[in-house]
Short mmCIF file of C-alpha atoms and ligand atoms in Angstrom, two decimals:
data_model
loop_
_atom_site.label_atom_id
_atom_site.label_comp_id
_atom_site.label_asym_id
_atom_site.label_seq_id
_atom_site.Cartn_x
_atom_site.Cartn_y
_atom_site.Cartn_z
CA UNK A 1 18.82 -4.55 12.91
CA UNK A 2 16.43 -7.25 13.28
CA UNK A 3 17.24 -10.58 14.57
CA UNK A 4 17.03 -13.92 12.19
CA UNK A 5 15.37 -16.19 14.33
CA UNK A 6 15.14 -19.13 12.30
CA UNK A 7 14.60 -20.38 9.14
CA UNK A 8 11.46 -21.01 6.37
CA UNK A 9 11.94 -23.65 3.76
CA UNK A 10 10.26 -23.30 0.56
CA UNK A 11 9.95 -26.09 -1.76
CA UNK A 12 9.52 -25.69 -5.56
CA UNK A 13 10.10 -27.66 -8.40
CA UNK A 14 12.15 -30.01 -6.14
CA UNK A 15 14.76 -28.04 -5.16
CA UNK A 16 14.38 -26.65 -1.32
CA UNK A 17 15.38 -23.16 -0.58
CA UNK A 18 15.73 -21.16 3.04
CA UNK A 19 14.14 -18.08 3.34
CA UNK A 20 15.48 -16.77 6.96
CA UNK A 21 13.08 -15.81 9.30
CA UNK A 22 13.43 -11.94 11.05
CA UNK A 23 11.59 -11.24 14.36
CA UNK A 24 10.66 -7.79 15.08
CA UNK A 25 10.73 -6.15 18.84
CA UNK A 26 6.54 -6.98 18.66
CA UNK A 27 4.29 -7.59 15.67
CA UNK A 28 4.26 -10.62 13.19
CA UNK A 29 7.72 -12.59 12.17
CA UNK A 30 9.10 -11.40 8.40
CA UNK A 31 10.24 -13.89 6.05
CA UNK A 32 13.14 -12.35 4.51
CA UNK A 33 13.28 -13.10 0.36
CA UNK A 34 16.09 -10.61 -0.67
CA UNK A 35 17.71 -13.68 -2.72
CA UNK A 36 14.61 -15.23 -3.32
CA UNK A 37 14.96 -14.54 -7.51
CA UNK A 38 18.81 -14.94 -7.36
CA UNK A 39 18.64 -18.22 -6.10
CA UNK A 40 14.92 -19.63 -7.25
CA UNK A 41 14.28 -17.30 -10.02
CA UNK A 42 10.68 -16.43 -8.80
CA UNK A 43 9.58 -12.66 -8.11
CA UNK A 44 7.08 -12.58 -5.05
CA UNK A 45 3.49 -11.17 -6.33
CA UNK A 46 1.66 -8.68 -3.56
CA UNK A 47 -0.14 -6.00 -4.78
CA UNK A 48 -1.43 -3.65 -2.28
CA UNK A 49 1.54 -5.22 -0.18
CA UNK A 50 -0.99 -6.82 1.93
CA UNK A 51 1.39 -9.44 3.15
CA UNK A 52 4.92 -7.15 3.07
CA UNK A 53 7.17 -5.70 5.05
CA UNK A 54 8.95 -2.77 3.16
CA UNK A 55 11.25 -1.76 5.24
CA UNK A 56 12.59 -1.82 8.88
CA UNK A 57 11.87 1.00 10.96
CA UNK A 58 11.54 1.73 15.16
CA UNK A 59 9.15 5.20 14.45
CA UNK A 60 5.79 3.51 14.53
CA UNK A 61 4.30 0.39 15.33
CA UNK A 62 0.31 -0.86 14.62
CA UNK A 63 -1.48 -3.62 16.07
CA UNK A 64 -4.38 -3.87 13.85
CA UNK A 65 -6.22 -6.61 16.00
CA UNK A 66 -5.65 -4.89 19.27
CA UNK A 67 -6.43 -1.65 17.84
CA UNK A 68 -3.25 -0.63 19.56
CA UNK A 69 -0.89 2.17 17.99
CA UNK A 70 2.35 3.12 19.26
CA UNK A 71 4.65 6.27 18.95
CA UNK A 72 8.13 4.99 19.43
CA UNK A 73 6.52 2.49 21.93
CA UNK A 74 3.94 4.85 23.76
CA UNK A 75 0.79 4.65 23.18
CA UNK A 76 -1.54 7.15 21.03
CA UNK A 77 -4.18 7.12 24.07
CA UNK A 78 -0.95 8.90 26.31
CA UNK A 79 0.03 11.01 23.96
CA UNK A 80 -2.78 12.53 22.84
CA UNK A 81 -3.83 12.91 26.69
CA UNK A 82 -0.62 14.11 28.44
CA UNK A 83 1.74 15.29 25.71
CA UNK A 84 1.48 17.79 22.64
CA UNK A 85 2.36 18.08 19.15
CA UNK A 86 5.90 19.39 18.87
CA UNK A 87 7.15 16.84 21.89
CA UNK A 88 5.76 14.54 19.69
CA UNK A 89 7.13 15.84 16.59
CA UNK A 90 10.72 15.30 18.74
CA UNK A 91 9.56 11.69 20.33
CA UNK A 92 9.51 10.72 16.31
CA UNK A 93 12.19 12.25 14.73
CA UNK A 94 14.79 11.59 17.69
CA UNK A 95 13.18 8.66 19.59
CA UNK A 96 13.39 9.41 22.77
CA UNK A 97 10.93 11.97 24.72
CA UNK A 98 12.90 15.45 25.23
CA UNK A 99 14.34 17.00 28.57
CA UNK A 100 13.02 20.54 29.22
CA UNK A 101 15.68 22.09 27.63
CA UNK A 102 15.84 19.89 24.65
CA UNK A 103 12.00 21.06 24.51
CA UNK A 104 12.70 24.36 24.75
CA UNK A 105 15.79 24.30 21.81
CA UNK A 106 13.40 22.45 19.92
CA UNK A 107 10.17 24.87 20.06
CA UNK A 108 12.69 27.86 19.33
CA UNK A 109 13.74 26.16 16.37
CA UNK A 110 10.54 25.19 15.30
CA UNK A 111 9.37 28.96 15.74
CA UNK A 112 11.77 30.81 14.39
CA UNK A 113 10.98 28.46 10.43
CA UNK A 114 7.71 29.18 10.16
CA UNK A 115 7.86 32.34 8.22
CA UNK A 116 8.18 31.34 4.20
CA UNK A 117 10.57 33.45 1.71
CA UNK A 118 8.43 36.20 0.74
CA UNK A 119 9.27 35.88 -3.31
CA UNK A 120 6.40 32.10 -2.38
CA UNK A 121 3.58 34.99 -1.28
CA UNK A 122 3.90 35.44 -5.78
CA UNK A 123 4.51 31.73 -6.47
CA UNK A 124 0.58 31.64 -4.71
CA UNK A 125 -0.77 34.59 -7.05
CA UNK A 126 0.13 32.09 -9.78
CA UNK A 127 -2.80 29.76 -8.83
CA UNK A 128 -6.21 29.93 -9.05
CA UNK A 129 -8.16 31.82 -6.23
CA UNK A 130 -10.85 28.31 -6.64
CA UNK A 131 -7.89 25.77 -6.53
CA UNK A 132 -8.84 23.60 -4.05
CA UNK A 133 -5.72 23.97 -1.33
CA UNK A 134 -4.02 20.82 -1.01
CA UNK A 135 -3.42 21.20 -5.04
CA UNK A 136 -2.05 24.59 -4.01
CA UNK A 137 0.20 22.94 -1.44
CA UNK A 138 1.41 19.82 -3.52
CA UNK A 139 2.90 23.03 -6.18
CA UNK A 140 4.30 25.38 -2.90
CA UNK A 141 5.64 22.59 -1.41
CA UNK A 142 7.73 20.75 -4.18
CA UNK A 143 9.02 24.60 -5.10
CA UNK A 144 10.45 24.78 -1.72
CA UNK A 145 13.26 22.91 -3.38
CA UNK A 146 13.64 25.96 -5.48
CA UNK A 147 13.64 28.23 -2.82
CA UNK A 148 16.22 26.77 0.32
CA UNK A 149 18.97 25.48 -1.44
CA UNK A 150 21.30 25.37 1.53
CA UNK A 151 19.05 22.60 3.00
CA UNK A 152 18.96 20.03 -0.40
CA UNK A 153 21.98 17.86 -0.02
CA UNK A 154 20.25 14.68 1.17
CA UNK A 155 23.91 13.09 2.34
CA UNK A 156 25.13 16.69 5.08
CA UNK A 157 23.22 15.85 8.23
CA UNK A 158 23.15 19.46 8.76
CA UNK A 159 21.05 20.07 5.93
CA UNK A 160 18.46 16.99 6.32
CA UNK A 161 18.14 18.48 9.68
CA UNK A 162 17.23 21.83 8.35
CA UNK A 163 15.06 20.69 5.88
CA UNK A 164 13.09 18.94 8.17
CA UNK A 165 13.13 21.91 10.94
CA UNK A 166 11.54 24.18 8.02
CA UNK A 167 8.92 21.35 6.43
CA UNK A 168 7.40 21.24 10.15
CA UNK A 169 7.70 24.37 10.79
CA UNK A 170 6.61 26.14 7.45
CA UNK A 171 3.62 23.40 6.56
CA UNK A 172 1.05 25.28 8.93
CA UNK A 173 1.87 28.51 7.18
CA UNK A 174 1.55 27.11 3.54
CA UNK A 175 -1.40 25.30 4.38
CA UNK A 176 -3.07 28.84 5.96
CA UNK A 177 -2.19 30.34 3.38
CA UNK A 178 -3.53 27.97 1.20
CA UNK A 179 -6.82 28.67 2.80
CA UNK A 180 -6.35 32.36 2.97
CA UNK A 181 -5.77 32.27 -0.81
CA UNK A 182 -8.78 30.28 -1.91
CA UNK A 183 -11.13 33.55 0.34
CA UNK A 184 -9.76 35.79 -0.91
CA UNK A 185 -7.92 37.13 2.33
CA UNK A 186 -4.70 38.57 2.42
CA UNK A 187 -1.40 36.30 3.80
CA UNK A 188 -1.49 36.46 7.95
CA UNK A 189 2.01 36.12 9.03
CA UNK A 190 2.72 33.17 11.72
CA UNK A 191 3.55 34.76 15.03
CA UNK A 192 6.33 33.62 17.57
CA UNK A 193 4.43 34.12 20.47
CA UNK A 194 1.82 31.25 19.72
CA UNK A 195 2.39 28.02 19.93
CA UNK A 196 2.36 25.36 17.22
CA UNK A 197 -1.46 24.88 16.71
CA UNK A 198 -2.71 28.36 17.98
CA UNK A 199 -0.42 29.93 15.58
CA UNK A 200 -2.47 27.85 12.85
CA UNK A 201 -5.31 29.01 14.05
CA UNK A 202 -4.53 32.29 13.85
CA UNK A 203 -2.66 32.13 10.49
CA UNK A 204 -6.33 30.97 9.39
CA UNK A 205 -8.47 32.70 10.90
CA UNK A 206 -7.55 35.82 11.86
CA UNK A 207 -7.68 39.28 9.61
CA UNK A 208 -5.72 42.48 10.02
CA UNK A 209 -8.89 44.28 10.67
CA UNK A 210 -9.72 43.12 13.99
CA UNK A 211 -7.81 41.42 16.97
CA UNK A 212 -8.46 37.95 16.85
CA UNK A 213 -8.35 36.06 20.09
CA UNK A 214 -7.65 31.92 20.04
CA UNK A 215 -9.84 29.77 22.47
CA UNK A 216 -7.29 27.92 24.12
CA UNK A 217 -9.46 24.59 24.22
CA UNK A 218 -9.77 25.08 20.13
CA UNK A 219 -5.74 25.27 20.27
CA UNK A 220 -5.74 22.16 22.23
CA UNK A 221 -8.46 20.11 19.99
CA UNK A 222 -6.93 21.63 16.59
CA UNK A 223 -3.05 20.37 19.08
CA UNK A 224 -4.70 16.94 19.19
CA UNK A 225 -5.85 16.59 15.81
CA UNK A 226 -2.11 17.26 14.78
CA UNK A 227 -0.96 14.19 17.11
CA UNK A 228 -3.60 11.95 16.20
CA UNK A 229 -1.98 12.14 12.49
CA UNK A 230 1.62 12.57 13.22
CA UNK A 231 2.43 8.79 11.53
CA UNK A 232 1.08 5.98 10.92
CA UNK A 233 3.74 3.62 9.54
CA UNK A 234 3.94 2.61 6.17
CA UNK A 235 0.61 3.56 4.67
CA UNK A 236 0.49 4.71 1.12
CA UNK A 237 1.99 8.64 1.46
CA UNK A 238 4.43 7.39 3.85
CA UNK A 239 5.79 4.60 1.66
CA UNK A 240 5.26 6.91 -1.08
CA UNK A 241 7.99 9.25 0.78
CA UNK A 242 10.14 6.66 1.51
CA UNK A 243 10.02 5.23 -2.61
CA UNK A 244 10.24 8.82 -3.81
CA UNK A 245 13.50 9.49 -1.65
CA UNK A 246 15.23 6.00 -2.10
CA UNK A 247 16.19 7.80 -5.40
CA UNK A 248 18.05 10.65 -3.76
CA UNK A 249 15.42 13.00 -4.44
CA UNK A 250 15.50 16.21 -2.55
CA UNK A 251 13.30 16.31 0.95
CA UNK A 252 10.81 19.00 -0.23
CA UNK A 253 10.33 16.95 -3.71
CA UNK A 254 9.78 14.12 -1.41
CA UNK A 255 6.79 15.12 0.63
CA UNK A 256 4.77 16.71 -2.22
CA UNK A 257 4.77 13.10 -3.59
CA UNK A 258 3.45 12.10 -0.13
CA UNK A 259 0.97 15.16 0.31
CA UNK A 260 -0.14 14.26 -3.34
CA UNK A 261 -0.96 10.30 -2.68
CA UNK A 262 -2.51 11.26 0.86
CA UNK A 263 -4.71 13.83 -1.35
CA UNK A 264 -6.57 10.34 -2.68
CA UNK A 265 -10.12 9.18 -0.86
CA UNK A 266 -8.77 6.34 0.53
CA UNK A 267 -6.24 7.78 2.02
CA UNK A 268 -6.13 11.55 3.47
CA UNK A 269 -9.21 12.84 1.18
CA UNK A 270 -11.43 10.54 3.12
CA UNK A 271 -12.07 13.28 5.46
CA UNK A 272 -13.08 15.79 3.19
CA UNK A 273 -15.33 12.78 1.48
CA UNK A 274 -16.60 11.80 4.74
CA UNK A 275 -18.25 15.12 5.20
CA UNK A 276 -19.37 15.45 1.70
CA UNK A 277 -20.86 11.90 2.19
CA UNK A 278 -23.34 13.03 5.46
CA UNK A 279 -24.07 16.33 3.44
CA UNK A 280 -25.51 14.52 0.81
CA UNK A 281 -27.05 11.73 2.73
CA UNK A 282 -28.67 15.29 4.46
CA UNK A 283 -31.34 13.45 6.77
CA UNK A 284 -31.14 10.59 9.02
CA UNK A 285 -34.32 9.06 7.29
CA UNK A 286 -32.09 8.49 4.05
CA UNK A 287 -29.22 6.38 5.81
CA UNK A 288 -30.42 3.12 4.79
CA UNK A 289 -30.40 3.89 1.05
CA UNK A 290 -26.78 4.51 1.88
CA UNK A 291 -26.00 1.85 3.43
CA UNK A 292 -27.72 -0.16 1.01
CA UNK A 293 -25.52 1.19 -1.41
CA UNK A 294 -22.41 0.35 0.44
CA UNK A 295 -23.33 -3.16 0.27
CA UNK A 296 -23.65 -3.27 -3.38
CA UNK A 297 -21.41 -5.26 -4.89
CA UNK A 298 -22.26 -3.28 -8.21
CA UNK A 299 -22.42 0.04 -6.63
CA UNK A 300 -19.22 1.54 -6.65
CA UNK A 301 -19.68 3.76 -3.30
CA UNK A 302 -18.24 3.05 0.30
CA UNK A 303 -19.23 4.39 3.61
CA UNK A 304 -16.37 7.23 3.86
CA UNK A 305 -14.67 7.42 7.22
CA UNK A 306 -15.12 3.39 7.62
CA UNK A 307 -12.82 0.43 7.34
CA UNK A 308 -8.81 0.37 7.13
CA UNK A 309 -6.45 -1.94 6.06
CA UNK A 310 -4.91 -2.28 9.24
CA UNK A 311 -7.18 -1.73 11.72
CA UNK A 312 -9.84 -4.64 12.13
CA UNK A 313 -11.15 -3.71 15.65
CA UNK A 314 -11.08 -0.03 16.34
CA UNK A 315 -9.08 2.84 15.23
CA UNK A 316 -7.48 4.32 18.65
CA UNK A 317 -7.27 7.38 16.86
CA UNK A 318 -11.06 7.48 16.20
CA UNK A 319 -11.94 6.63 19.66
CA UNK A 320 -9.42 9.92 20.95
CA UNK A 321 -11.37 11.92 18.44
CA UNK A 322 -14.76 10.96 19.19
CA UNK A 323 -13.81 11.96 22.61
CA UNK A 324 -12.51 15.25 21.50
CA UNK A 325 -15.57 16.14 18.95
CA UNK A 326 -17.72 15.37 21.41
CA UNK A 327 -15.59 18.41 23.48
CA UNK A 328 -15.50 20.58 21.07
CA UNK A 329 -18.61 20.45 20.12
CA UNK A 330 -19.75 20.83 23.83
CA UNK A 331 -17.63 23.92 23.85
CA UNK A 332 -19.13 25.63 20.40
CA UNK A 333 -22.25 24.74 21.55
CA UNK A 334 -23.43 22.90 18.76
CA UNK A 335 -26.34 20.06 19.64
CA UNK A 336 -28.45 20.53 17.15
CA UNK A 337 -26.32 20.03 13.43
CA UNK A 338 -28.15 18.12 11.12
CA UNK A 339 -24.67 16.46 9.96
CA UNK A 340 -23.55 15.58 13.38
CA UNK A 341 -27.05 13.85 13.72
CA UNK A 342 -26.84 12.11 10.53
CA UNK A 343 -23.13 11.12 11.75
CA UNK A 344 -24.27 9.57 14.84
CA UNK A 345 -27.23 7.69 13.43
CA UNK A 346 -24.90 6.30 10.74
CA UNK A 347 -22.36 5.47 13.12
CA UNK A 348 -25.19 3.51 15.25
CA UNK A 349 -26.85 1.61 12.48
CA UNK A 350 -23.16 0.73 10.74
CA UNK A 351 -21.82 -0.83 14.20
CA UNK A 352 -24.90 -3.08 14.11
CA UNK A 353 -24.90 -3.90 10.80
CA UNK A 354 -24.03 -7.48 9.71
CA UNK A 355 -22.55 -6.59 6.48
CA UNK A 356 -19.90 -4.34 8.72
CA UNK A 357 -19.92 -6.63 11.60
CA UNK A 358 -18.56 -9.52 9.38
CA UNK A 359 -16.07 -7.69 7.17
CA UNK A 360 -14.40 -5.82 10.04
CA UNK A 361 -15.44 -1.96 9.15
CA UNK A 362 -15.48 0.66 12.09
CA UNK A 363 -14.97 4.27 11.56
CA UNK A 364 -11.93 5.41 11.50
CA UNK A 365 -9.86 8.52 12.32
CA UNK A 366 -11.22 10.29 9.53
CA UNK A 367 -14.98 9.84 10.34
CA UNK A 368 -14.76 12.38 13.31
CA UNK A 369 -12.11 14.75 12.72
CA UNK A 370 -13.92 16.40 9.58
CA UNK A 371 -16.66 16.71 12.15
CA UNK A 372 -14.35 18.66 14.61
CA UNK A 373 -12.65 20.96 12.09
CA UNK A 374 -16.29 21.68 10.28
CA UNK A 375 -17.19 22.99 14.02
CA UNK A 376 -14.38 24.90 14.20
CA UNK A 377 -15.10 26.92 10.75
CA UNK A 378 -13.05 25.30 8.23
CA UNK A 379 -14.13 24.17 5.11
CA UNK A 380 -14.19 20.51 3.87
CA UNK A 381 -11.03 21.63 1.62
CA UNK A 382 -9.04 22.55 4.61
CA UNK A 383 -9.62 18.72 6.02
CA UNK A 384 -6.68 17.27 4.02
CA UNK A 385 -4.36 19.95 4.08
CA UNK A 386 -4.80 19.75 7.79
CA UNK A 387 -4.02 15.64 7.87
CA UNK A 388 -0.74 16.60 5.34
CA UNK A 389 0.15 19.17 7.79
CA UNK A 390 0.78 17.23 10.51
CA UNK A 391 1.36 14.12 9.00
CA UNK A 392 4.72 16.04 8.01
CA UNK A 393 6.61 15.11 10.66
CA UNK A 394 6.48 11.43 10.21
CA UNK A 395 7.03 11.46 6.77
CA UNK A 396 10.32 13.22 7.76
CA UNK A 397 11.25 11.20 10.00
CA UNK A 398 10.68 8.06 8.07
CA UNK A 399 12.46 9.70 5.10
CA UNK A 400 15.70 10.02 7.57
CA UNK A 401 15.19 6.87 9.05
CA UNK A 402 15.66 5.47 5.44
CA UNK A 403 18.26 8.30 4.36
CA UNK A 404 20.40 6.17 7.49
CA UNK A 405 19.41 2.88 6.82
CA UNK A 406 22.58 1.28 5.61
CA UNK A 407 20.79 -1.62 4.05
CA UNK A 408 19.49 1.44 2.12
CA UNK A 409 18.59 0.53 -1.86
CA UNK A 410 16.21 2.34 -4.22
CA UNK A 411 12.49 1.27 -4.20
CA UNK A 412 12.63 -0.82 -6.97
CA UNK A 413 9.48 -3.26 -7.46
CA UNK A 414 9.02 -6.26 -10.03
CA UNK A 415 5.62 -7.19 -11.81
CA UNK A 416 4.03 -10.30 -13.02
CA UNK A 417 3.83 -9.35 -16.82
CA UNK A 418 0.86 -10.24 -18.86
CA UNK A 419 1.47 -8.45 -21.71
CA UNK A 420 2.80 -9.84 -25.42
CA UNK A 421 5.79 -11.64 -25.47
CA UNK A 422 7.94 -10.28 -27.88
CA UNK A 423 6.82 -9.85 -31.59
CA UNK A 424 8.07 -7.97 -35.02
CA UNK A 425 7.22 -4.61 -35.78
CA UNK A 426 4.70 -4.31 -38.19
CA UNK A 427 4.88 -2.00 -40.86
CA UNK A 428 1.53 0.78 -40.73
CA UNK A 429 0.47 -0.65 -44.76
CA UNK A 430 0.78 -4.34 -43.24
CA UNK A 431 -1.44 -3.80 -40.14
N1 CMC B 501 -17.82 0.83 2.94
C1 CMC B 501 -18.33 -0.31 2.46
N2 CMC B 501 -17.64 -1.43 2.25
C2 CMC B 501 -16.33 -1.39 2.53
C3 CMC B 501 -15.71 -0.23 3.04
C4 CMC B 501 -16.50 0.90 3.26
N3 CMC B 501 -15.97 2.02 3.74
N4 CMC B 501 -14.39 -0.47 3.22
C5 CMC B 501 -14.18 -1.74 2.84
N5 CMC B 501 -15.35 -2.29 2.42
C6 CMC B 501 -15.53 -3.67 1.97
C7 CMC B 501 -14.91 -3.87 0.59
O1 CMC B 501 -15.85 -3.64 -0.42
C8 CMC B 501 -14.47 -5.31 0.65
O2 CMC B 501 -15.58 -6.12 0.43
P1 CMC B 501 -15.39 -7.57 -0.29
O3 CMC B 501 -14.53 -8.36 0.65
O4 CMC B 501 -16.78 -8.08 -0.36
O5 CMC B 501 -14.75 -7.29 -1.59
C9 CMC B 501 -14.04 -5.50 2.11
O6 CMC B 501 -14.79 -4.51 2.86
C10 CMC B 501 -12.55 -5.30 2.35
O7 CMC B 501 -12.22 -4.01 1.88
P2 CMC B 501 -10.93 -3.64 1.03
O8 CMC B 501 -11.26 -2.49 0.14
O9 CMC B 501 -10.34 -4.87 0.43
O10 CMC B 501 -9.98 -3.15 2.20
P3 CMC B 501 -8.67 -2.35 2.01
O11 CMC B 501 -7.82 -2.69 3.17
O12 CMC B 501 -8.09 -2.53 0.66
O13 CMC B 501 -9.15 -0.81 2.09
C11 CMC B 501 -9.78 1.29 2.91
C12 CMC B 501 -9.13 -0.06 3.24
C13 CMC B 501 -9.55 2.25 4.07
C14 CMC B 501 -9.13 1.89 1.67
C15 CMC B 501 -11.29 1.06 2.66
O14 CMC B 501 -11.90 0.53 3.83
C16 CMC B 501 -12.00 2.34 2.25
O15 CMC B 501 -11.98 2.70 1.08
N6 CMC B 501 -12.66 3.07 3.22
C17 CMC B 501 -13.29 4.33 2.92
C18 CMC B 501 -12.26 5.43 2.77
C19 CMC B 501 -11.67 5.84 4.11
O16 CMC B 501 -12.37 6.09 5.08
N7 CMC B 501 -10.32 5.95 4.13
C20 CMC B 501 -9.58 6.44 5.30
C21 CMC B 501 -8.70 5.41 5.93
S1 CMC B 501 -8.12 5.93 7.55
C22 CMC B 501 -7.13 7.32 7.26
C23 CMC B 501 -5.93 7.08 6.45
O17 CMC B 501 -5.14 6.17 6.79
O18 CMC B 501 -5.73 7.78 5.47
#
């Protein structure tokens, strides 16, 4: 629990009242107004909760100004060079770093999910072959509920434990099948012999008509890509998790509500947007009619893959990914894409821009990954699914983190009505 450090005093009408002050381990002081309308009878009025602290939690921590992001204290620029995804997947849900063998238990686990019930492969055939996939996984998903039923009760530690050992494991395999679904391609079955992001690889890409062989450095950028989104604190999915499980609601119910608000263009679909964005912008000659338009108070459109609410520096995740597109790219051999020129003009001319300059705007994580997976073959519609996929893990654990919080409540928000006060009905021959 956090310590009170000291006290705030607000004033109002007269009367004084003490708001208690809560310091974190690092990061800005909280003033803490649980009994702020019990005792003042005031509600608090932030919408976009620019200014609050939701909840308390030791998974993630941001430094917006430094540009600094933290894992359970180490920081993204580590992990992403010396670590992987599943030790990272264990470094959030248990907070500490695992021994070898703890690794090992772990991976096994982790393996031996991924495979779905087989009565999902007809739940699929229910959807459209042109659904785009992460609609496809929002359904699969949320009927997961209806298909592991030993793994719902949200208050046997056993079963949260399961539930979050198949969501981690099984998300890869929905999301390739996703994919595989929208081609036209049968169902590739994950294989135990792969690891975490070569098995996704394969699930996607390969066919049974031919061997298909994974480039390990592909494995490794696609392995990257997964810890670069692991978590990211409260942002909207994540909080959306943690409101749609303050209610009890099963695990699997809970993170299609987060893969559904990540699906949004500010959030998770920025990806996908961004590289829709530099298709239609097409040549580098037409970047400052888009940027133009960015500026436009009356035009509704934003430079996708730019700005963040929290980050008002850098992104350290889009400097990790720069690093790695600029790999991968190396490694495909691909100089020459119209796209990646229009991305690195557009990335030049918005760093010197005033306009972007003054209000903070750098590209963020999502401006190079599309690059990166569009190199590596997938389709803009497999950009978001592949965000929700690894994002999975740190919804989890921030959904058990709350499931254990003893200060635990349901998510239960106020408003500052401005609607009619109360009137008489009005009978339909009166009106
Ligand atoms: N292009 C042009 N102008 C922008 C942009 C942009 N991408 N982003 C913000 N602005 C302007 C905005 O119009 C506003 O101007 P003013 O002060 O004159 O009204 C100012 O900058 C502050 O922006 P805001 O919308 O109040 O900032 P926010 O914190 O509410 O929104 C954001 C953050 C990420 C939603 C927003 O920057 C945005 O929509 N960016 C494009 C979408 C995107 O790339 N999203 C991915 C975020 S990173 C991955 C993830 O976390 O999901």
């Amino acid at each position: 629990m956090a310590e009170t450090s000291r006290v705030a005093t607000l004033t109002l009408d007269g009367k004084t009242y003490e708001l208690p002050v809560m310091s974190p381990s690092v990061g800005p002081d909280v003033l803490d107004i649980r009994k702020l309308y019990a005792q003042a009878d005031v509600f608090t009025f932030d919408p976009g909760f620019t200014s609050t602290a939701a909840c308390e939690s030791a998974i993630t921590y941001i430094d917006g100004d430094k540009g600094e992001l933290l894992y359970r204290g180490y920081p993204i620029e580590q992990l992403a060079e010396k670590s992987h995804y599943l030790e990272v997947c264990y470094l959030l849900l248990n907070g500490e770093l695992p021994n070898a063998k703890q690794m090992e238990d772990f991976e096994f686990r982790i393996t031996r999910h991924t495979m779905l019930h087989e009565q999902i492969h007809n739940f699929f055939r229910g959807f459209r072959r042109d659904s785009h996939p992460m609609a496809t996984m929002v359904g699969v998903v949320g009927a997961m509920s209806a298909f592991y039923h030993d793994s719902l009760d949200i208050n046997d530690p056993w079963q949260r434990e399961v539930a979050s050992m198949r969501l981690i494991a099984k998300l890869p395999t929905i999301a390739a099948m996703a994919y595989k679904y929208s081609i036209g391609q049968p169902f590739v079955y994950p294989r135990n012999d792969l690891d975490y992001a070569s098995n996704f690889l394969h699930m996607c890409f390969s066919v049974p008509a031919e061997p298909y062989h994974v480039e390990p450095a592909l494995a490794k950028a696609m392995d990257r890509i997964f810890t670069l989104h692991a978590d990211h604190e409260q942002n909207a999915s994540t909080s959306t998790v943690r409101l749609a499980g303050s209610s009890g609601a099963n695990p699997f119910a809970c993170i299609a509500a987060g893969i559904a608000c990540l699906w949004g263009p500010a959030h998770g679909g920025a990806n996908q947007a961004c590289l829709e964005m530099l298709r239609e912008i097409g040549t580098v000659d037409r970047i400052p009619e888009f940027i133009a338009r960015a500026k436009d108070k009356n035009d509704p459109f934003k430079l996708m893959g730019f700005g963040h609410r929290v980050y008002k520096n850098f992104d350290p995740r889009a400097k990790v990914m720069k690093e790695s597109a600029d790999e991968v790219l190396e490694l495909l051999g691909v100089h020459n894409n119209p796209l990646l020129q229009v991305a690195k003009e557009l990335e030049k001319i918005a760093l010197h821009d005033e306009y972007f300059i003054a209000k903070k705007l750098y590209p963020n994580v999502d401006f190079y990954s599309g690059i990166i997976l569009e190199a590596m073959g997938f389709p803009t519609a497999m950009f978001t699914p592949i965000f929700a996929l690894s994002r999975t893990v740190g919804w989890i654990s921030q959904w058990k983190e709350m499931i254990g919080d003893p200060q635990g409540k349901i998510g239960r928000p106020r408003q500052l009505y401005t609607g009619p006060v109360a009137r008489d009905y009005v009978e339909v021959a009166d009106r």
